[in-house]
mmCIF file of N, CA and C in Angstrom:
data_model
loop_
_atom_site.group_PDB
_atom_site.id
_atom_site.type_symbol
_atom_site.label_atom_id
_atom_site.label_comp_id
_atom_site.label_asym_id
_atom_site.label_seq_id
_atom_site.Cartn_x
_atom_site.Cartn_y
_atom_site.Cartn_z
ATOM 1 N N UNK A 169 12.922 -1.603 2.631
ATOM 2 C CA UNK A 169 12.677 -0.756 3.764
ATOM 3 C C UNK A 169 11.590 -1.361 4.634
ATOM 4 N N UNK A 170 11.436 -1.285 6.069
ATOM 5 C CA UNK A 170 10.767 -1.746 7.136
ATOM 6 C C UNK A 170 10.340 -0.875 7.699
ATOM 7 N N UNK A 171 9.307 0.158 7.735
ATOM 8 C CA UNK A 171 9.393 1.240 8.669
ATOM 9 C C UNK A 171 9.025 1.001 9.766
ATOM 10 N N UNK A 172 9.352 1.464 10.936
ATOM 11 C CA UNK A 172 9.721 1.228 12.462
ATOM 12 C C UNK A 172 7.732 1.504 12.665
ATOM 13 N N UNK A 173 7.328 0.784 13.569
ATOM 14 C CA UNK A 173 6.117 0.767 14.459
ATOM 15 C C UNK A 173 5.734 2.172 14.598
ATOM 16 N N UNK A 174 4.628 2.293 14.117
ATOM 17 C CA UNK A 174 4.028 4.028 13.849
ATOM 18 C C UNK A 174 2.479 3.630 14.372
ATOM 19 N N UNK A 175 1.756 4.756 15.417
ATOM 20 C CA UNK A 175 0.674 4.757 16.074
ATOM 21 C C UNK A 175 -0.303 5.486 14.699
ATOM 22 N N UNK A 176 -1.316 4.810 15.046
ATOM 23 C CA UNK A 176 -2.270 5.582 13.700
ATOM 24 C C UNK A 176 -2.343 7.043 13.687
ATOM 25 N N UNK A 177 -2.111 7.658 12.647
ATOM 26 C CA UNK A 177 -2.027 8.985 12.523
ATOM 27 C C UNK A 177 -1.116 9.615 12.870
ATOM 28 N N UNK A 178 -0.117 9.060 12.754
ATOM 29 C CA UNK A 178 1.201 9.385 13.164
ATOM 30 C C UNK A 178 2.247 8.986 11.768
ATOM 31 N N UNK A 179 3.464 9.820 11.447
ATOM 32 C CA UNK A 179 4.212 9.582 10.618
ATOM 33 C C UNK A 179 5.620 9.236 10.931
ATOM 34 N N UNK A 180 6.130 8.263 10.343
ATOM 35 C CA UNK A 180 7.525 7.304 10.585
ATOM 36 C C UNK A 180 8.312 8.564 10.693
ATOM 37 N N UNK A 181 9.558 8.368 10.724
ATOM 38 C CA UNK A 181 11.074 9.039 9.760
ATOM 39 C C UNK A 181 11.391 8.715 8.412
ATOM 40 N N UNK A 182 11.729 9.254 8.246
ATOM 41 C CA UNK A 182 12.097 9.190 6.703
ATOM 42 C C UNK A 182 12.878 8.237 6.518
ATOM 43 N N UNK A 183 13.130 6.871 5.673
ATOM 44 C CA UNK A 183 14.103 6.409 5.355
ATOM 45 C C UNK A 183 14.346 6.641 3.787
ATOM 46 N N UNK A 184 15.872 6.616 3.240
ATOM 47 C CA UNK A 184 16.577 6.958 2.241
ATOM 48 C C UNK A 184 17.019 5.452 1.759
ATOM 49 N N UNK A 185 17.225 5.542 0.286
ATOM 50 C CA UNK A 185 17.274 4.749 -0.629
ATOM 51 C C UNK A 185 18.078 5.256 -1.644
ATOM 52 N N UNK A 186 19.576 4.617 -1.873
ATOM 53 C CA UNK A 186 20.364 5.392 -2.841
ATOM 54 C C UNK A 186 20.018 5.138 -4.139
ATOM 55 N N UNK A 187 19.652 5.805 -5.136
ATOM 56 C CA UNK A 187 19.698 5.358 -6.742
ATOM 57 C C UNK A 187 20.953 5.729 -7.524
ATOM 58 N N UNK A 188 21.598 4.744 -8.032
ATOM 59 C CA UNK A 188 23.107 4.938 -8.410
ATOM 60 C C UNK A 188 22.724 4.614 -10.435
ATOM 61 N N UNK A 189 23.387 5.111 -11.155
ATOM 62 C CA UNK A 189 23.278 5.057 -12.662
ATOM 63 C C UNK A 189 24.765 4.308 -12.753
ATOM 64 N N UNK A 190 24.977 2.866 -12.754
ATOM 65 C CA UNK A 190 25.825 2.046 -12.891
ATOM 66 C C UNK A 190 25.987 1.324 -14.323
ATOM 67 N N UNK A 191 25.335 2.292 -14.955
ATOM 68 C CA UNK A 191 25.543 2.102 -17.184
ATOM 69 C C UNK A 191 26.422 3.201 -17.615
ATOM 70 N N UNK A 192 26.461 3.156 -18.699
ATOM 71 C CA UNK A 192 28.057 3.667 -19.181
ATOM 72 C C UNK A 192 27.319 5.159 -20.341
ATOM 73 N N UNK A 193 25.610 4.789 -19.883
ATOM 74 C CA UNK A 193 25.190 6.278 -20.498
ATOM 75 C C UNK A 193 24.194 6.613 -19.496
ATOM 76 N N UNK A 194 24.096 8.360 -19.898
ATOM 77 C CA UNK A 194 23.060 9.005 -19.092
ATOM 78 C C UNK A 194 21.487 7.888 -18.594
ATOM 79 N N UNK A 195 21.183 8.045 -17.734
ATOM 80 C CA UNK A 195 19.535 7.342 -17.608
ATOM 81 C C UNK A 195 18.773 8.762 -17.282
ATOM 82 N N UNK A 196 17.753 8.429 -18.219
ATOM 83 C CA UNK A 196 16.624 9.598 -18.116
ATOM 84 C C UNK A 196 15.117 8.662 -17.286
ATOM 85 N N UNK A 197 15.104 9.481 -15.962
ATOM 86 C CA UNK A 197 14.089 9.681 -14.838
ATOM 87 C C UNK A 197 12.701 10.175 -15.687
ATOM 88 N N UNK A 198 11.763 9.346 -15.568
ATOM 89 C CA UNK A 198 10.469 9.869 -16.029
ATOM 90 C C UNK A 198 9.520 9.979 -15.248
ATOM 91 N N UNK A 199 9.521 9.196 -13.898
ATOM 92 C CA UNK A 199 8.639 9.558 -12.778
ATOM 93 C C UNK A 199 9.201 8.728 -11.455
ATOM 94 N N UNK A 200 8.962 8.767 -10.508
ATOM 95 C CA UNK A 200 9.329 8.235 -9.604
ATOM 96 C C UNK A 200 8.156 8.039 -8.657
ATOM 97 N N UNK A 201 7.684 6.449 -8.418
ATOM 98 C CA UNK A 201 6.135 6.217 -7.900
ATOM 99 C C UNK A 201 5.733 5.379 -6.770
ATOM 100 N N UNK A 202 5.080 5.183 -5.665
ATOM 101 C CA UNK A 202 5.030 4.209 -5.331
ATOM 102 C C UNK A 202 3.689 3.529 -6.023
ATOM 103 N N UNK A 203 3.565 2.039 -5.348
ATOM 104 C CA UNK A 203 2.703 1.632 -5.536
ATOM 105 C C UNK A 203 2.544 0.230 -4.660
ATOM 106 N N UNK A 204 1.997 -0.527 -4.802
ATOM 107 C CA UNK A 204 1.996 -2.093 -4.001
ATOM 108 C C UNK A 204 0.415 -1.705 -3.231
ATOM 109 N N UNK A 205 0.407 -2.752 -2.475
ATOM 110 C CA UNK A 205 -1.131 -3.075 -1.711
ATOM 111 C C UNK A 205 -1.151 -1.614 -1.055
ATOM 112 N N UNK A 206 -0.490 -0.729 -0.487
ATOM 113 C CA UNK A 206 -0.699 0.443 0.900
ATOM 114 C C UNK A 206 -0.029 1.757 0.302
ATOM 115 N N UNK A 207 -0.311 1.954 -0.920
ATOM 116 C CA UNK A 207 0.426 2.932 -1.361
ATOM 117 C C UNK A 207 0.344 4.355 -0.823
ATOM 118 N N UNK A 208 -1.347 4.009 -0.209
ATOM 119 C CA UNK A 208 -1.761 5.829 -0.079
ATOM 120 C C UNK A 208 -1.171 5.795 1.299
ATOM 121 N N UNK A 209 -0.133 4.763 1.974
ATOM 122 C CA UNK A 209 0.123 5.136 3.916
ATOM 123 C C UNK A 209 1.692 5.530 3.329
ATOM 124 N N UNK A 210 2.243 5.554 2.298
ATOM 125 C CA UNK A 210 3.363 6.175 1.999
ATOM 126 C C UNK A 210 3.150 7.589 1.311
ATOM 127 N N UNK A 211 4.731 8.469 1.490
ATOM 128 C CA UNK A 211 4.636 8.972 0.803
ATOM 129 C C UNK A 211 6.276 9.090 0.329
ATOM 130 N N UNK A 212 6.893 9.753 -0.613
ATOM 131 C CA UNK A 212 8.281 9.999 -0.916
ATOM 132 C C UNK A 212 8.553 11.547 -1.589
ATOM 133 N N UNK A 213 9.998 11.721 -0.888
ATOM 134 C CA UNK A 213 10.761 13.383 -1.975
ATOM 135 C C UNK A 213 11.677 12.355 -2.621
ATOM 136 N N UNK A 214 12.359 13.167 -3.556
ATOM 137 C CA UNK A 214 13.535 12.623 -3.622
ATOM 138 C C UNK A 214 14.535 13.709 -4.624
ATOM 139 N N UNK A 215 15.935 13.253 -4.648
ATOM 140 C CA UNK A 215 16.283 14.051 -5.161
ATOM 141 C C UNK A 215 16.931 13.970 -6.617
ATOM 142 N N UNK A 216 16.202 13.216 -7.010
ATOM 143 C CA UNK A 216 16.766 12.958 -8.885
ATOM 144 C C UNK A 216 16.075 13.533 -9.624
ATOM 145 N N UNK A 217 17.284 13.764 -10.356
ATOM 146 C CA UNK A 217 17.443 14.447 -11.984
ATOM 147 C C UNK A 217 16.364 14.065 -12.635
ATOM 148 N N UNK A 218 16.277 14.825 -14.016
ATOM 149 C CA UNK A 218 15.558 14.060 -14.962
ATOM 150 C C UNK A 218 16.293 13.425 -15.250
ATOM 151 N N UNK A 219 17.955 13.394 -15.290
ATOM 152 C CA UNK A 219 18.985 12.788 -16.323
ATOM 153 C C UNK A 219 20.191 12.436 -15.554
ATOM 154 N N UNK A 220 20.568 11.211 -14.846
ATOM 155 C CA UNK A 220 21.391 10.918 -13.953
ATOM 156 C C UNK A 220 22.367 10.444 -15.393
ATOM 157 N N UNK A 221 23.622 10.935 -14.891
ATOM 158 C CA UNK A 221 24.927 10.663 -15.582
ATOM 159 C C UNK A 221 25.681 9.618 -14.836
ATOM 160 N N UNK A 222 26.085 9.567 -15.764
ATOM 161 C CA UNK A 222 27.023 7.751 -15.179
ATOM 162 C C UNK A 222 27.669 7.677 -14.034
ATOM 163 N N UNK A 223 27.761 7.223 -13.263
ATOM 164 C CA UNK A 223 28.197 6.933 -11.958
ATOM 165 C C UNK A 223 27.889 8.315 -10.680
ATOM 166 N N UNK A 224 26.485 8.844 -10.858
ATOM 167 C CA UNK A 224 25.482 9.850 -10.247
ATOM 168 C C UNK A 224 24.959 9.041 -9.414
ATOM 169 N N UNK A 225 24.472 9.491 -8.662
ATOM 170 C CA UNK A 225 23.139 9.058 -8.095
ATOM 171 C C UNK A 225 22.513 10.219 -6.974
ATOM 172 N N UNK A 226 21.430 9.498 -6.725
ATOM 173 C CA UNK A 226 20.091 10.114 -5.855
ATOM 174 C C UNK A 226 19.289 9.764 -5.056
ATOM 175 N N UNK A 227 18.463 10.576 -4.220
ATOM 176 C CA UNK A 227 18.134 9.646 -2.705
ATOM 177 C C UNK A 227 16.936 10.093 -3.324
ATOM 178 N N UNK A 228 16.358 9.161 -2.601
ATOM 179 C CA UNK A 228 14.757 8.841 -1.925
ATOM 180 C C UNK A 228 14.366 8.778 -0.736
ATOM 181 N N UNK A 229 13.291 9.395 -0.510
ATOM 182 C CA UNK A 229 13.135 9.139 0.993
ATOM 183 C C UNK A 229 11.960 9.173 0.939
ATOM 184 N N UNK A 230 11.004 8.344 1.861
ATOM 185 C CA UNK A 230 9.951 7.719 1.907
ATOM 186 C C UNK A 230 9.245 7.139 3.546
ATOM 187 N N UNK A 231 8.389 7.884 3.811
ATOM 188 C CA UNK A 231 7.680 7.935 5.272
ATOM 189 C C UNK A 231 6.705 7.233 5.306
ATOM 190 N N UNK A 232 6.430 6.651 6.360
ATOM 191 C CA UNK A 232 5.375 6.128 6.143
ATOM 192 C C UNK A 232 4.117 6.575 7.342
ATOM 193 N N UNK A 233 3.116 6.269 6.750
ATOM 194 C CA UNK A 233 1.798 7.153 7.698
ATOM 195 C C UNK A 233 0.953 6.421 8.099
ATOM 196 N N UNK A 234 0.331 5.844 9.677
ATOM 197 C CA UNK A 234 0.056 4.814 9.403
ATOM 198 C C UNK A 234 -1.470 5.727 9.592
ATOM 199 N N UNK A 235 -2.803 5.629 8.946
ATOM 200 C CA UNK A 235 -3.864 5.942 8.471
ATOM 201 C C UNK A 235 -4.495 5.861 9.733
ATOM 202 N N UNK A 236 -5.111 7.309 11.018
ATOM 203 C CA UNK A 236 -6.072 6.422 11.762
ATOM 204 C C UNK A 236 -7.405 6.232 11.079
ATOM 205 N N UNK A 237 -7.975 6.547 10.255
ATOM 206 C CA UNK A 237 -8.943 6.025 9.437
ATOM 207 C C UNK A 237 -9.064 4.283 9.150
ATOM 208 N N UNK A 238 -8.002 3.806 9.025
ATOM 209 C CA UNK A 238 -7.854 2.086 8.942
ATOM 210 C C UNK A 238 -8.136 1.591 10.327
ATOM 211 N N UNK A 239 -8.931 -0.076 10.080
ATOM 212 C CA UNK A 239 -9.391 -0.932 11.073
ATOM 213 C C UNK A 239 -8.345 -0.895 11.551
ATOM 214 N N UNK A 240 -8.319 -1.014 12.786
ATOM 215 C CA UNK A 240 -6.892 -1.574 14.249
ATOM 216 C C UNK A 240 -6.342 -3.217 13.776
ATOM 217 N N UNK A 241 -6.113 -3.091 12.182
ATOM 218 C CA UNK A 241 -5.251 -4.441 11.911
ATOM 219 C C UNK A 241 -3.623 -4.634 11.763
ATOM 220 N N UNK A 242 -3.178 -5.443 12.721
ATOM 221 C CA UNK A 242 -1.914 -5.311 12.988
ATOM 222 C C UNK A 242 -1.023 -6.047 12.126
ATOM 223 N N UNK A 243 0.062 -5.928 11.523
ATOM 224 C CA UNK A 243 0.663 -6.718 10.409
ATOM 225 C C UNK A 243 1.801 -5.651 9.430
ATOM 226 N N UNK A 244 1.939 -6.450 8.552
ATOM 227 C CA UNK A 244 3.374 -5.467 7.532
ATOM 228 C C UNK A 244 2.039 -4.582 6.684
ATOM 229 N N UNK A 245 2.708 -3.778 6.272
ATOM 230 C CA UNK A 245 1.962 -2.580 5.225
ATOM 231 C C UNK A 245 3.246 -2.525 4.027
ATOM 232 N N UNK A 246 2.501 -3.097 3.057
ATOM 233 C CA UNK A 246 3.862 -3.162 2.334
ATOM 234 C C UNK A 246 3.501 -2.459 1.127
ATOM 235 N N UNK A 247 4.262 -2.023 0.267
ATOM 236 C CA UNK A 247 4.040 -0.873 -1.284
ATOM 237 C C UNK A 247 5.259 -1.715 -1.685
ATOM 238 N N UNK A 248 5.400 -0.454 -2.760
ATOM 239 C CA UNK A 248 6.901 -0.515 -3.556
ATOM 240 C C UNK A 248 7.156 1.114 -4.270
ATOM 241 N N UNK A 249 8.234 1.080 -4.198
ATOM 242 C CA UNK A 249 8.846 2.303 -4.896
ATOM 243 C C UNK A 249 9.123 1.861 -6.034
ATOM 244 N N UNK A 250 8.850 2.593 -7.370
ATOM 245 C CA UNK A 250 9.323 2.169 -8.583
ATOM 246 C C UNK A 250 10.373 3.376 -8.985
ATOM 247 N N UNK A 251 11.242 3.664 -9.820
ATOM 248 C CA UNK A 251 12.078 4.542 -10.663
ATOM 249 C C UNK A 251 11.556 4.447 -12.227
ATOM 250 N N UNK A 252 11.121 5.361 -13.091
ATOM 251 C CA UNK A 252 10.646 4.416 -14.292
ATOM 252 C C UNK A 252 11.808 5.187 -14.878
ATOM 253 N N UNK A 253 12.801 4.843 -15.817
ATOM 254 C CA UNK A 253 13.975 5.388 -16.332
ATOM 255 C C UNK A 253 13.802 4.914 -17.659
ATOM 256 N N UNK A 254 14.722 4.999 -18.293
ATOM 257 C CA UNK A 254 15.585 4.649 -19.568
ATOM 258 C C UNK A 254 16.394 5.243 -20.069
ATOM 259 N N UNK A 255 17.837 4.344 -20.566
ATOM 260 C CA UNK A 255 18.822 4.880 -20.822
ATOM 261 C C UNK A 255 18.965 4.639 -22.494
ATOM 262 N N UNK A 256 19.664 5.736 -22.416
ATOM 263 C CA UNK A 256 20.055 5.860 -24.374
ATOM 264 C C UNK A 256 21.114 5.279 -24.879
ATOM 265 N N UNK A 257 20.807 4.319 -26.117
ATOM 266 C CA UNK A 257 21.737 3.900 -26.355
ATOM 267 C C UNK A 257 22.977 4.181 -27.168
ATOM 268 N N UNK A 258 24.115 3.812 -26.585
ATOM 269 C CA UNK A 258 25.222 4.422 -27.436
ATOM 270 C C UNK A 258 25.443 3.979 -29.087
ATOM 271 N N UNK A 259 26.184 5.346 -29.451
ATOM 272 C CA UNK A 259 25.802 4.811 -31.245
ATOM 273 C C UNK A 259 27.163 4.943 -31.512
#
């Protein structure tokens, strides 16, 4: 994701991010986080399960804010979204 040119103190649009469960068992959702160098100019909803079933999925959406509190430095603001999951294995 790239979020579009945002004036300080001002918030992007939302962009969405599909999460698809493409394993052949349930995946269990344990948090959903950002993080990277600018984490606190993001924020995210989203709409997953604790327990996405096989061929499920779920959005994310994630704004970004650009801080007028921060120096007037012009450049990328970059994070990351993590999913922390795990799926069970079949017996």
């Amino acid at each position: 994701m790239i979020p579009p040119k945002t004036k300080a103190g001002t918030k992007s649009a939302p962009q969405s991010v599909t999460v698809t469960n493409v394993g052949a068992v349930a995946l269990n959702i344990t948090r959903v986080a950002l993080g990277g160098e600018w984490p606190n100019q993001y924020s995210q909803t989203n709409t997953c399960p604790t327990q996405l079933a096989p061929g499920d999925s779920c959005t994310l959406s994630v704004t970004f804010e650009r801080l007028s509190r921060m120096p007037k430095a012009h450049g990328q603001r970059t994070s990351a979204s993590r999913t922390m999951a795990a799926a069970a294995r079949r017996r």
